[in-house]
Amino acid sequence: MSKQKVRVAVDIGGTFTDLVAMDDRGNLVETKTPTTPWDFSEGVLESIAASAVDPGAIQDLVHGTTVVINTITERTGEKTALITTAGFRDVLAIGRGNRPDMYNLKFRKPEPLVPRSLRFEVAERVGPNGNVVQPLELTSLDAIATACRENAVGAIAVCFLHSYAYPDHEQQAGQFLSELLPEVSITLSSTITREWREYERTSTAVLNAYVQPRVRSYLESLESKLVQADTHARRFVMTSNGGTSTFDLARQQPIQLVESGPSGGVLGAQMLGSLISEPNMITLDIGGTTAKCSIIVAGQIAIADDYRLEWTPLSPGYPAKIPVIDIVEIGAGGGSIVWFDPAGALRIGPSSAGASPGPVCYGAGGIDPTITDAMVLAGYIAAGPIPGTTISIDRNLAHAAFEPIAERLSVDVEAAVAGTLDLFRAMTVDALNLVSVRRGHDPRDFTLVAFGGGGPLHAALLGSELGVKQVVIPPLPSTFSAWGMLHANPRVDRTRTSVSRLEETPHDDRERTFADLEDEARTMLLEQGFEPDQLQPPDRAIDMRYAGQEHTVRCSYDHSLVDDDALETTFNTEHKKMYTFALEDTPIELVNFRVTATAKLTSHNLVHRVESGMNPDDSRETRAVLFGGGTSRVSSSRLQRRELSPQFVCDGPAIIEESATSTIVPPLCKLHVDAYGNLVIAFGADGPAFPEDEWSSQEVGVL
């Protein structure tokens, strides 16, 4: 790596910790090292050491972490108390009446993270318009503080009724509690979100308080180790909204990191789409533990503000009222374990072999068969050392692991592997449908961009089944999420609920609300140490609805919307786009005002690749690969990606190998390398089909 200033991104996954570094000239280096679940900060330092980047040359360090999601999933957070308005102690337990599995007579709500014995009430009351109905009685907090001390509470969430409209009571309570309990972490709901919906606000505050001590400890440990390693870089954490925050802000609002790692990949896909003029993209990130999908429409990333942790078709999960890139995630990745349920059905995940011991074929002590073992047996992954890692693939171990699966299914190992991979692809296609077809998008208008260690291996077969127009595998696919993080800029989202009729809210009033939010966002960025000339013009949006509706439609808001008619037309257009109809004679309500502000740090872009490398001739190596549609193997060309020049073209079947992953090009598909080094896989007019009679001339024996 060059001696110039370097920007480094480190993404911690369930199996590997990925690092991508880029200097001022655009030179790149990537590394993959095993994740260190006993102390993630060790993995960060190990990845920097493995990259050979000079620690003193690192100017910016962007970190994607799983600490928040792991803390909640493993229930290893701090003992937490909740303080709320008198009469609202049980909001956290009552939740919502609707549930995903409405016909399940044995349904049980998720257990609140705060038991009822640690949920306290205080005398205070604020109206929905911010008017004080009953002043806060601070003296009532004395007994609560004593109870928290006696119960060894380490974190407190404060969420008062309508504090989104009037946060002063929460601020007074927070200051009072901090003096009584200086060692306890205090979370005020109004510092996380100023948006209404009592249950969701309460849940968000509790989640933030629950993870805060552990995140603070982790970031302090990482900072200390970075300083000891002579790394004095500016330190940022990837946030769930596709931006970054400083370590200091992350310690205050750790819930913003809940989807820290996956958001980097979607951001990278957005930048890649801009580069190759593909504004509509479906992203597929298959890692060691999960497969994650998202969608980019007209160059814009989909952002959701109704995120739910641990949501499943059977459980409503825990809501978090924060902006999160809209990602559908399933527990099926390379390390996902293949098993049988009590009824004898074959299942995949969500349990994973993780980084330790890892898949059986790694030879590190794993005993349960995984998707990676199946891919080795199918010929997707070659046996032997994995370049750039300390791992060596042992095919015999994978075969032995799948023998019990085959025996249980009363088939041979070859058929068991084929069935396992068919099931894996069916699960993943369903997730891809969730972000595309089921949200009204036609996949034929989209490009599928695949990354992660497993994405390139499955992308073409998945893309053909989904019906996308093409598949793109970017450079550095196995570390692409870290690459996306390199381009992330600090971002702050501010929201204010203010419900009013459109005709009763003059343009000047709307401008004042937006100006207040922009001042808040600007102040937060300046307090993080950014200079005024780094701040970018903020984006504005309003959540609107027809009078009588429950939910809203978000509309971008700019200075052209100076009169009610223009804003009404915009809303009717967006509502019709989402729901296929518009009620043009129905009064419209403004609900939430939103501002997004960013600070520009630096800009690195991919450059056109130099015409180098070579175009392999017909004497290339081959390997027998098991594709979909049966158990016959097909002799497939085996190529090294680093040797392929731009404009290289070949027909499938082929395997394009590179560090830590391979790209599979099925029969009847065509591959070409574009000017940026992307592998682009095109299908026939009706997509690739896999009838075995068309392969008969190529069939080879089972390996």
PDB file of C-alpha atoms in Angstrom, residues 371-633:
ATOM      1  CA  ILE A 371     -23.932 -24.685   2.722  1.00  0.00           C
ATOM      2  CA  THR A 372     -20.203 -24.147   2.187  1.00  0.00           C
ATOM      3  CA  ASP A 373     -19.652 -27.897   2.443  1.00  0.00           C
ATOM      4  CA  ALA A 374     -22.406 -28.414  -0.159  1.00  0.00           C
ATOM      5  CA  MET A 375     -20.789 -25.887  -2.513  1.00  0.00           C
ATOM      6  CA  VAL A 376     -17.449 -27.669  -2.200  1.00  0.00           C
ATOM      7  CA  LEU A 377     -19.081 -30.971  -3.105  1.00  0.00           C
ATOM      8  CA  ALA A 378     -20.975 -29.344  -6.000  1.00  0.00           C
ATOM      9  CA  GLY A 379     -17.709 -28.070  -7.453  1.00  0.00           C
ATOM     10  CA  TYR A 380     -18.413 -24.368  -6.872  1.00  0.00           C
ATOM     11  CA  ILE A 381     -15.437 -24.093  -4.518  1.00  0.00           C
ATOM     12  CA  ALA A 382     -12.125 -25.805  -5.226  1.00  0.00           C
ATOM     13  CA  ALA A 383     -10.393 -27.963  -2.640  1.00  0.00           C
ATOM     14  CA  GLY A 384      -7.091 -26.717  -1.267  1.00  0.00           C
ATOM     15  CA  PRO A 385      -5.878 -23.432   0.252  1.00  0.00           C
ATOM     16  CA  ILE A 386      -8.091 -20.346  -0.058  1.00  0.00           C
ATOM     17  CA  PRO A 387      -5.879 -17.507  -1.351  1.00  0.00           C
ATOM     18  CA  GLY A 388      -5.452 -14.669   1.106  1.00  0.00           C
ATOM     19  CA  THR A 389      -6.525 -16.742   4.108  1.00  0.00           C
ATOM     20  CA  THR A 390      -5.085 -19.445   6.362  1.00  0.00           C
ATOM     21  CA  ILE A 391      -7.937 -21.816   5.473  1.00  0.00           C
ATOM     22  CA  SER A 392      -7.569 -24.963   3.362  1.00  0.00           C
ATOM     23  CA  ILE A 393     -10.637 -26.731   1.964  1.00  0.00           C
ATOM     24  CA  ASP A 394     -10.847 -30.500   2.552  1.00  0.00           C
ATOM     25  CA  ARG A 395     -13.402 -32.108   0.217  1.00  0.00           C
ATOM     26  CA  ASN A 396     -13.304 -35.467   1.981  1.00  0.00           C
ATOM     27  CA  LEU A 397     -14.426 -33.900   5.250  1.00  0.00           C
ATOM     28  CA  ALA A 398     -17.353 -32.228   3.479  1.00  0.00           C
ATOM     29  CA  HIS A 399     -18.347 -35.532   1.887  1.00  0.00           C
ATOM     30  CA  ALA A 400     -18.301 -37.321   5.236  1.00  0.00           C
ATOM     31  CA  ALA A 401     -20.458 -34.557   6.778  1.00  0.00           C
ATOM     32  CA  PHE A 402     -23.159 -34.997   4.104  1.00  0.00           C
ATOM     33  CA  GLU A 403     -23.316 -38.773   4.323  1.00  0.00           C
ATOM     34  CA  PRO A 404     -25.824 -38.695   7.257  1.00  0.00           C
ATOM     35  CA  ILE A 405     -27.982 -36.204   5.288  1.00  0.00           C
ATOM     36  CA  ALA A 406     -27.993 -38.513   2.274  1.00  0.00           C
ATOM     37  CA  GLU A 407     -28.756 -41.538   4.405  1.00  0.00           C
ATOM     38  CA  ARG A 408     -31.704 -39.779   6.081  1.00  0.00           C
ATOM     39  CA  LEU A 409     -33.069 -38.800   2.637  1.00  0.00           C
ATOM     40  CA  SER A 410     -32.404 -42.292   1.221  1.00  0.00           C
ATOM     41  CA  VAL A 411     -30.358 -40.864  -1.666  1.00  0.00           C
ATOM     42  CA  ASP A 412     -26.679 -40.650  -2.530  1.00  0.00           C
ATOM     43  CA  VAL A 413     -24.506 -37.722  -1.438  1.00  0.00           C
ATOM     44  CA  GLU A 414     -24.700 -36.160  -4.908  1.00  0.00           C
ATOM     45  CA  ALA A 415     -28.487 -35.939  -4.769  1.00  0.00           C
ATOM     46  CA  ALA A 416     -28.415 -34.704  -1.157  1.00  0.00           C
ATOM     47  CA  VAL A 417     -26.103 -31.867  -2.154  1.00  0.00           C
ATOM     48  CA  ALA A 418     -28.275 -30.959  -5.150  1.00  0.00           C
ATOM     49  CA  GLY A 419     -31.397 -30.912  -2.986  1.00  0.00           C
ATOM     50  CA  THR A 420     -29.717 -28.804  -0.318  1.00  0.00           C
ATOM     51  CA  LEU A 421     -28.608 -26.185  -2.832  1.00  0.00           C
ATOM     52  CA  ASP A 422     -32.057 -26.144  -4.471  1.00  0.00           C
ATOM     53  CA  LEU A 423     -33.612 -25.466  -1.056  1.00  0.00           C
ATOM     54  CA  PHE A 424     -31.064 -22.737  -0.333  1.00  0.00           C
ATOM     55  CA  ARG A 425     -31.822 -21.007  -3.637  1.00  0.00           C
ATOM     56  CA  ALA A 426     -35.580 -21.258  -3.038  1.00  0.00           C
ATOM     57  CA  MET A 427     -35.182 -19.549   0.342  1.00  0.00           C
ATOM     58  CA  THR A 428     -33.045 -16.797  -1.166  1.00  0.00           C
ATOM     59  CA  VAL A 429     -35.349 -16.182  -4.152  1.00  0.00           C
ATOM     60  CA  ASP A 430     -38.221 -15.733  -1.697  1.00  0.00           C
ATOM     61  CA  ALA A 431     -36.220 -13.021   0.086  1.00  0.00           C
ATOM     62  CA  LEU A 432     -35.432 -11.351  -3.250  1.00  0.00           C
ATOM     63  CA  ASN A 433     -39.135 -11.411  -4.101  1.00  0.00           C
ATOM     64  CA  LEU A 434     -39.934  -9.688  -0.812  1.00  0.00           C
ATOM     65  CA  VAL A 435     -37.920  -6.594  -1.781  1.00  0.00           C
ATOM     66  CA  SER A 436     -39.023  -6.548  -5.421  1.00  0.00           C
ATOM     67  CA  VAL A 437     -42.135  -8.325  -6.718  1.00  0.00           C
ATOM     68  CA  ARG A 438     -44.092  -8.067  -3.480  1.00  0.00           C
ATOM     69  CA  ARG A 439     -43.457  -4.327  -3.384  1.00  0.00           C
ATOM     70  CA  GLY A 440     -44.729  -3.727  -6.890  1.00  0.00           C
ATOM     71  CA  HIS A 441     -41.426  -3.776  -8.787  1.00  0.00           C
ATOM     72  CA  ASP A 442     -40.821  -5.759 -11.974  1.00  0.00           C
ATOM     73  CA  PRO A 443     -37.458  -7.582 -11.681  1.00  0.00           C
ATOM     74  CA  ARG A 444     -37.037  -7.313 -15.460  1.00  0.00           C
ATOM     75  CA  ASP A 445     -36.318  -3.620 -14.924  1.00  0.00           C
ATOM     76  CA  PHE A 446     -33.519  -4.337 -12.446  1.00  0.00           C
ATOM     77  CA  THR A 447     -29.915  -5.465 -12.341  1.00  0.00           C
ATOM     78  CA  LEU A 448     -28.959  -7.920  -9.613  1.00  0.00           C
ATOM     79  CA  VAL A 449     -25.656  -6.942  -7.982  1.00  0.00           C
ATOM     80  CA  ALA A 450     -24.249  -9.755  -5.853  1.00  0.00           C
ATOM     81  CA  PHE A 451     -21.463  -9.715  -3.314  1.00  0.00           C
ATOM     82  CA  GLY A 452     -20.281 -11.254  -0.082  1.00  0.00           C
ATOM     83  CA  GLY A 453     -18.414 -14.539  -0.055  1.00  0.00           C
ATOM     84  CA  GLY A 454     -21.450 -16.472  -1.316  1.00  0.00           C
ATOM     85  CA  GLY A 455     -23.237 -13.949  -3.548  1.00  0.00           C
ATOM     86  CA  PRO A 456     -21.211 -14.545  -6.757  1.00  0.00           C
ATOM     87  CA  LEU A 457     -21.545 -18.317  -6.350  1.00  0.00           C
ATOM     88  CA  HIS A 458     -25.344 -18.265  -6.536  1.00  0.00           C
ATOM     89  CA  ALA A 459     -26.191 -14.974  -8.280  1.00  0.00           C
ATOM     90  CA  ALA A 460     -26.669 -16.185 -11.863  1.00  0.00           C
ATOM     91  CA  LEU A 461     -28.978 -19.061 -10.956  1.00  0.00           C
ATOM     92  CA  LEU A 462     -30.945 -16.814  -8.580  1.00  0.00           C
ATOM     93  CA  GLY A 463     -31.085 -13.968 -11.085  1.00  0.00           C
ATOM     94  CA  SER A 464     -32.425 -16.246 -13.799  1.00  0.00           C
ATOM     95  CA  GLU A 465     -35.190 -17.535 -11.541  1.00  0.00           C
ATOM     96  CA  LEU A 466     -36.085 -14.031 -10.359  1.00  0.00           C
ATOM     97  CA  GLY A 467     -36.091 -12.732 -13.938  1.00  0.00           C
ATOM     98  CA  VAL A 468     -33.669  -9.795 -13.698  1.00  0.00           C
ATOM     99  CA  LYS A 469     -32.176  -8.383 -16.893  1.00  0.00           C
ATOM    100  CA  GLN A 470     -28.564  -9.099 -15.889  1.00  0.00           C
ATOM    101  CA  VAL A 471     -26.253  -9.895 -12.996  1.00  0.00           C
ATOM    102  CA  VAL A 472     -23.243  -7.802 -11.989  1.00  0.00           C
ATOM    103  CA  ILE A 473     -20.408  -9.044  -9.779  1.00  0.00           C
ATOM    104  CA  PRO A 474     -18.293  -6.036  -8.703  1.00  0.00           C
ATOM    105  CA  PRO A 475     -14.548  -6.077  -8.054  1.00  0.00           C
ATOM    106  CA  LEU A 476     -13.651  -7.247  -4.534  1.00  0.00           C
ATOM    107  CA  PRO A 477     -17.059  -8.914  -4.076  1.00  0.00           C
ATOM    108  CA  SER A 478     -16.178 -10.774  -0.874  1.00  0.00           C
ATOM    109  CA  THR A 479     -15.296  -7.467   0.842  1.00  0.00           C
ATOM    110  CA  PHE A 480     -17.743  -5.256  -1.056  1.00  0.00           C
ATOM    111  CA  SER A 481     -19.605  -4.065   2.061  1.00  0.00           C
ATOM    112  CA  ALA A 482     -16.327  -2.735   3.433  1.00  0.00           C
ATOM    113  CA  TRP A 483     -15.659  -1.078   0.063  1.00  0.00           C
ATOM    114  CA  GLY A 484     -19.044   0.629   0.292  1.00  0.00           C
ATOM    115  CA  MET A 485     -18.171   1.920   3.759  1.00  0.00           C
ATOM    116  CA  LEU A 486     -15.150   3.708   2.325  1.00  0.00           C
ATOM    117  CA  HIS A 487     -17.534   6.030   0.495  1.00  0.00           C
ATOM    118  CA  ALA A 488     -19.888   6.699   3.403  1.00  0.00           C
ATOM    119  CA  ASN A 489     -20.170  10.211   4.793  1.00  0.00           C
ATOM    120  CA  PRO A 490     -21.362  11.343   8.239  1.00  0.00           C
ATOM    121  CA  ARG A 491     -25.146  11.596   8.271  1.00  0.00           C
ATOM    122  CA  VAL A 492     -27.742  12.878  10.732  1.00  0.00           C
ATOM    123  CA  ASP A 493     -31.509  12.338  10.430  1.00  0.00           C
ATOM    124  CA  ARG A 494     -33.894  14.523  12.400  1.00  0.00           C
ATOM    125  CA  THR A 495     -37.677  14.094  12.576  1.00  0.00           C
ATOM    126  CA  ARG A 496     -40.472  16.135  14.139  1.00  0.00           C
ATOM    127  CA  THR A 497     -44.089  15.012  14.433  1.00  0.00           C
ATOM    128  CA  SER A 498     -46.488  17.906  13.913  1.00  0.00           C
ATOM    129  CA  VAL A 499     -49.946  16.801  12.781  1.00  0.00           C
ATOM    130  CA  SER A 500     -51.995  19.435  10.977  1.00  0.00           C
ATOM    131  CA  ARG A 501     -54.221  19.903   7.945  1.00  0.00           C
ATOM    132  CA  LEU A 502     -52.390  21.068   4.844  1.00  0.00           C
ATOM    133  CA  GLU A 503     -54.723  24.014   4.316  1.00  0.00           C
ATOM    134  CA  GLU A 504     -54.138  25.108   7.936  1.00  0.00           C
ATOM    135  CA  THR A 505     -50.323  25.010   7.713  1.00  0.00           C
ATOM    136  CA  PRO A 506     -48.957  27.964   5.716  1.00  0.00           C
ATOM    137  CA  HIS A 507     -45.732  27.652   3.770  1.00  0.00           C
ATOM    138  CA  ASP A 508     -43.945  29.922   6.276  1.00  0.00           C
ATOM    139  CA  ASP A 509     -44.875  27.574   9.147  1.00  0.00           C
ATOM    140  CA  ARG A 510     -43.498  24.611   7.220  1.00  0.00           C
ATOM    141  CA  GLU A 511     -40.299  26.523   6.545  1.00  0.00           C
ATOM    142  CA  ARG A 512     -39.867  27.328  10.245  1.00  0.00           C
ATOM    143  CA  THR A 513     -40.234  23.654  11.188  1.00  0.00           C
ATOM    144  CA  PHE A 514     -37.690  22.611   8.578  1.00  0.00           C
ATOM    145  CA  ALA A 515     -35.328  25.403   9.645  1.00  0.00           C
ATOM    146  CA  ASP A 516     -35.472  24.184  13.271  1.00  0.00           C
ATOM    147  CA  LEU A 517     -34.686  20.619  12.194  1.00  0.00           C
ATOM    148  CA  GLU A 518     -31.849  21.767   9.962  1.00  0.00           C
ATOM    149  CA  ASP A 519     -30.357  23.753  12.857  1.00  0.00           C
ATOM    150  CA  GLU A 520     -30.510  20.626  15.042  1.00  0.00           C
ATOM    151  CA  ALA A 521     -28.849  18.482  12.379  1.00  0.00           C
ATOM    152  CA  ARG A 522     -26.194  21.111  11.620  1.00  0.00           C
ATOM    153  CA  THR A 523     -25.396  21.470  15.316  1.00  0.00           C
ATOM    154  CA  MET A 524     -25.007  17.710  15.707  1.00  0.00           C
ATOM    155  CA  LEU A 525     -22.559  17.562  12.798  1.00  0.00           C
ATOM    156  CA  LEU A 526     -20.552  20.548  14.047  1.00  0.00           C
ATOM    157  CA  GLU A 527     -20.402  19.027  17.545  1.00  0.00           C
ATOM    158  CA  GLN A 528     -18.841  15.921  15.972  1.00  0.00           C
ATOM    159  CA  GLY A 529     -15.957  18.088  14.769  1.00  0.00           C
ATOM    160  CA  PHE A 530     -16.841  18.744  11.136  1.00  0.00           C
ATOM    161  CA  GLU A 531     -16.169  22.117   9.546  1.00  0.00           C
ATOM    162  CA  PRO A 532     -19.009  24.329   8.240  1.00  0.00           C
ATOM    163  CA  ASP A 533     -17.711  24.108   4.674  1.00  0.00           C
ATOM    164  CA  GLN A 534     -18.011  20.303   4.834  1.00  0.00           C
ATOM    165  CA  LEU A 535     -21.768  20.414   5.476  1.00  0.00           C
ATOM    166  CA  GLN A 536     -23.931  19.613   2.459  1.00  0.00           C
ATOM    167  CA  PRO A 537     -27.359  21.125   1.671  1.00  0.00           C
ATOM    168  CA  PRO A 538     -29.855  19.034   3.675  1.00  0.00           C
ATOM    169  CA  ASP A 539     -32.629  16.955   2.139  1.00  0.00           C
ATOM    170  CA  ARG A 540     -36.218  17.521   3.233  1.00  0.00           C
ATOM    171  CA  ALA A 541     -39.284  15.269   3.280  1.00  0.00           C
ATOM    172  CA  ILE A 542     -42.788  15.252   4.753  1.00  0.00           C
ATOM    173  CA  ASP A 543     -44.859  12.208   5.729  1.00  0.00           C
ATOM    174  CA  MET A 544     -48.428  12.903   4.599  1.00  0.00           C
ATOM    175  CA  ARG A 545     -51.772  11.109   4.612  1.00  0.00           C
ATOM    176  CA  TYR A 546     -55.425  11.590   3.803  1.00  0.00           C
ATOM    177  CA  ALA A 547     -57.551  12.610   6.784  1.00  0.00           C
ATOM    178  CA  GLY A 548     -58.811   9.430   8.418  1.00  0.00           C
ATOM    179  CA  GLN A 549     -55.857   7.301   7.375  1.00  0.00           C
ATOM    180  CA  GLU A 550     -53.528   5.687   9.907  1.00  0.00           C
ATOM    181  CA  HIS A 551     -50.279   5.489   7.942  1.00  0.00           C
ATOM    182  CA  THR A 552     -48.444   7.945   5.726  1.00  0.00           C
ATOM    183  CA  VAL A 553     -46.644   8.354   2.404  1.00  0.00           C
ATOM    184  CA  ARG A 554     -43.286  10.114   2.369  1.00  0.00           C
ATOM    185  CA  CYS A 555     -42.819  12.931  -0.120  1.00  0.00           C
ATOM    186  CA  SER A 556     -39.615  14.761  -0.926  1.00  0.00           C
ATOM    187  CA  TYR A 557     -39.949  18.459  -0.219  1.00  0.00           C
ATOM    188  CA  ASP A 558     -38.035  21.213  -1.951  1.00  0.00           C
ATOM    189  CA  HIS A 559     -38.355  24.940  -2.421  1.00  0.00           C
ATOM    190  CA  SER A 560     -40.569  24.489  -5.486  1.00  0.00           C
ATOM    191  CA  LEU A 561     -43.418  23.352  -3.223  1.00  0.00           C
ATOM    192  CA  VAL A 562     -44.289  26.854  -2.096  1.00  0.00           C
ATOM    193  CA  ASP A 563     -48.057  26.538  -2.342  1.00  0.00           C
ATOM    194  CA  ASP A 564     -50.595  24.002  -1.178  1.00  0.00           C
ATOM    195  CA  ASP A 565     -51.594  22.944  -4.689  1.00  0.00           C
ATOM    196  CA  ALA A 566     -48.056  21.886  -5.609  1.00  0.00           C
ATOM    197  CA  LEU A 567     -47.647  19.865  -2.403  1.00  0.00           C
ATOM    198  CA  GLU A 568     -51.095  18.300  -2.801  1.00  0.00           C
ATOM    199  CA  THR A 569     -50.264  17.240  -6.369  1.00  0.00           C
ATOM    200  CA  THR A 570     -46.984  15.715  -5.206  1.00  0.00           C
ATOM    201  CA  PHE A 571     -48.711  13.719  -2.478  1.00  0.00           C
ATOM    202  CA  ASN A 572     -51.516  12.476  -4.739  1.00  0.00           C
ATOM    203  CA  THR A 573     -48.922  11.321  -7.272  1.00  0.00           C
ATOM    204  CA  GLU A 574     -46.873   9.458  -4.639  1.00  0.00           C
ATOM    205  CA  HIS A 575     -49.979   7.920  -3.051  1.00  0.00           C
ATOM    206  CA  LYS A 576     -51.187   6.642  -6.419  1.00  0.00           C
ATOM    207  CA  LYS A 577     -47.749   5.250  -7.162  1.00  0.00           C
ATOM    208  CA  MET A 578     -47.767   3.304  -3.889  1.00  0.00           C
ATOM    209  CA  TYR A 579     -51.447   2.300  -3.605  1.00  0.00           C
ATOM    210  CA  THR A 580     -52.712   2.697  -7.240  1.00  0.00           C
ATOM    211  CA  PHE A 581     -55.318   5.333  -6.307  1.00  0.00           C
ATOM    212  CA  ALA A 582     -55.618   8.929  -5.113  1.00  0.00           C
ATOM    213  CA  LEU A 583     -58.482  10.599  -3.176  1.00  0.00           C
ATOM    214  CA  GLU A 584     -58.136  14.038  -4.698  1.00  0.00           C
ATOM    215  CA  ASP A 585     -61.138  15.560  -2.897  1.00  0.00           C
ATOM    216  CA  THR A 586     -60.097  14.310   0.569  1.00  0.00           C
ATOM    217  CA  PRO A 587     -58.323  16.678   3.002  1.00  0.00           C
ATOM    218  CA  ILE A 588     -54.600  16.021   3.463  1.00  0.00           C
ATOM    219  CA  GLU A 589     -52.697  15.977   6.755  1.00  0.00           C
ATOM    220  CA  LEU A 590     -49.028  16.701   7.349  1.00  0.00           C
ATOM    221  CA  VAL A 591     -47.631  14.321   9.970  1.00  0.00           C
ATOM    222  CA  ASN A 592     -43.833  14.084  10.176  1.00  0.00           C
ATOM    223  CA  PHE A 593     -41.245  16.603   8.996  1.00  0.00           C
ATOM    224  CA  ARG A 594     -37.863  15.043   8.138  1.00  0.00           C
ATOM    225  CA  VAL A 595     -34.398  16.430   7.465  1.00  0.00           C
ATOM    226  CA  THR A 596     -31.282  14.526   6.429  1.00  0.00           C
ATOM    227  CA  ALA A 597     -27.936  16.323   6.715  1.00  0.00           C
ATOM    228  CA  THR A 598     -24.502  15.062   5.692  1.00  0.00           C
ATOM    229  CA  ALA A 599     -20.897  16.194   5.893  1.00  0.00           C
ATOM    230  CA  LYS A 600     -18.604  15.566   2.923  1.00  0.00           C
ATOM    231  CA  LEU A 601     -15.305  14.030   3.970  1.00  0.00           C
ATOM    232  CA  THR A 602     -13.634  12.771   0.853  1.00  0.00           C
ATOM    233  CA  SER A 603     -14.455  11.265  -2.502  1.00  0.00           C
ATOM    234  CA  HIS A 604     -12.941   8.100  -3.907  1.00  0.00           C
ATOM    235  CA  ASN A 605     -14.274   6.645  -7.112  1.00  0.00           C
ATOM    236  CA  LEU A 606     -13.526   3.570  -9.129  1.00  0.00           C
ATOM    237  CA  VAL A 607     -11.385   4.333 -12.163  1.00  0.00           C
ATOM    238  CA  HIS A 608     -11.455   2.663 -15.560  1.00  0.00           C
ATOM    239  CA  ARG A 609      -9.309  -0.409 -15.572  1.00  0.00           C
ATOM    240  CA  VAL A 610      -6.169  -0.383 -17.623  1.00  0.00           C
ATOM    241  CA  GLU A 611      -6.220  -2.712 -20.615  1.00  0.00           C
ATOM    242  CA  SER A 612      -4.113  -5.398 -18.995  1.00  0.00           C
ATOM    243  CA  GLY A 613      -4.291  -9.074 -18.258  1.00  0.00           C
ATOM    244  CA  MET A 614      -5.079 -11.577 -20.968  1.00  0.00           C
ATOM    245  CA  ASN A 615      -7.882 -13.375 -22.713  1.00  0.00           C
ATOM    246  CA  PRO A 616      -7.444 -17.071 -21.924  1.00  0.00           C
ATOM    247  CA  ASP A 617      -7.627 -19.391 -24.938  1.00  0.00           C
ATOM    248  CA  ASP A 618      -9.521 -22.627 -25.327  1.00  0.00           C
ATOM    249  CA  SER A 619      -6.836 -24.597 -23.492  1.00  0.00           C
ATOM    250  CA  ARG A 620      -8.148 -23.348 -20.161  1.00  0.00           C
ATOM    251  CA  GLU A 621      -8.619 -25.709 -17.212  1.00  0.00           C
ATOM    252  CA  THR A 622     -12.015 -27.224 -16.467  1.00  0.00           C
ATOM    253  CA  ARG A 623     -13.915 -28.494 -13.442  1.00  0.00           C
ATOM    254  CA  ALA A 624     -17.107 -30.554 -13.232  1.00  0.00           C
ATOM    255  CA  VAL A 625     -19.874 -28.506 -11.595  1.00  0.00           C
ATOM    256  CA  LEU A 626     -23.325 -29.470 -10.344  1.00  0.00           C
ATOM    257  CA  PHE A 627     -25.892 -26.902 -11.532  1.00  0.00           C
ATOM    258  CA  GLY A 628     -29.638 -26.727 -10.964  1.00  0.00           C
ATOM    259  CA  GLY A 629     -32.150 -28.959 -12.699  1.00  0.00           C
ATOM    260  CA  GLY A 630     -30.718 -32.344 -11.766  1.00  0.00           C
ATOM    261  CA  THR A 631     -27.660 -34.112 -10.504  1.00  0.00           C
ATOM    262  CA  SER A 632     -25.611 -34.227 -13.714  1.00  0.00           C
ATOM    263  CA  ARG A 633     -22.306 -32.401 -13.662  1.00  0.00           C
TER     264      ARG A 633
END
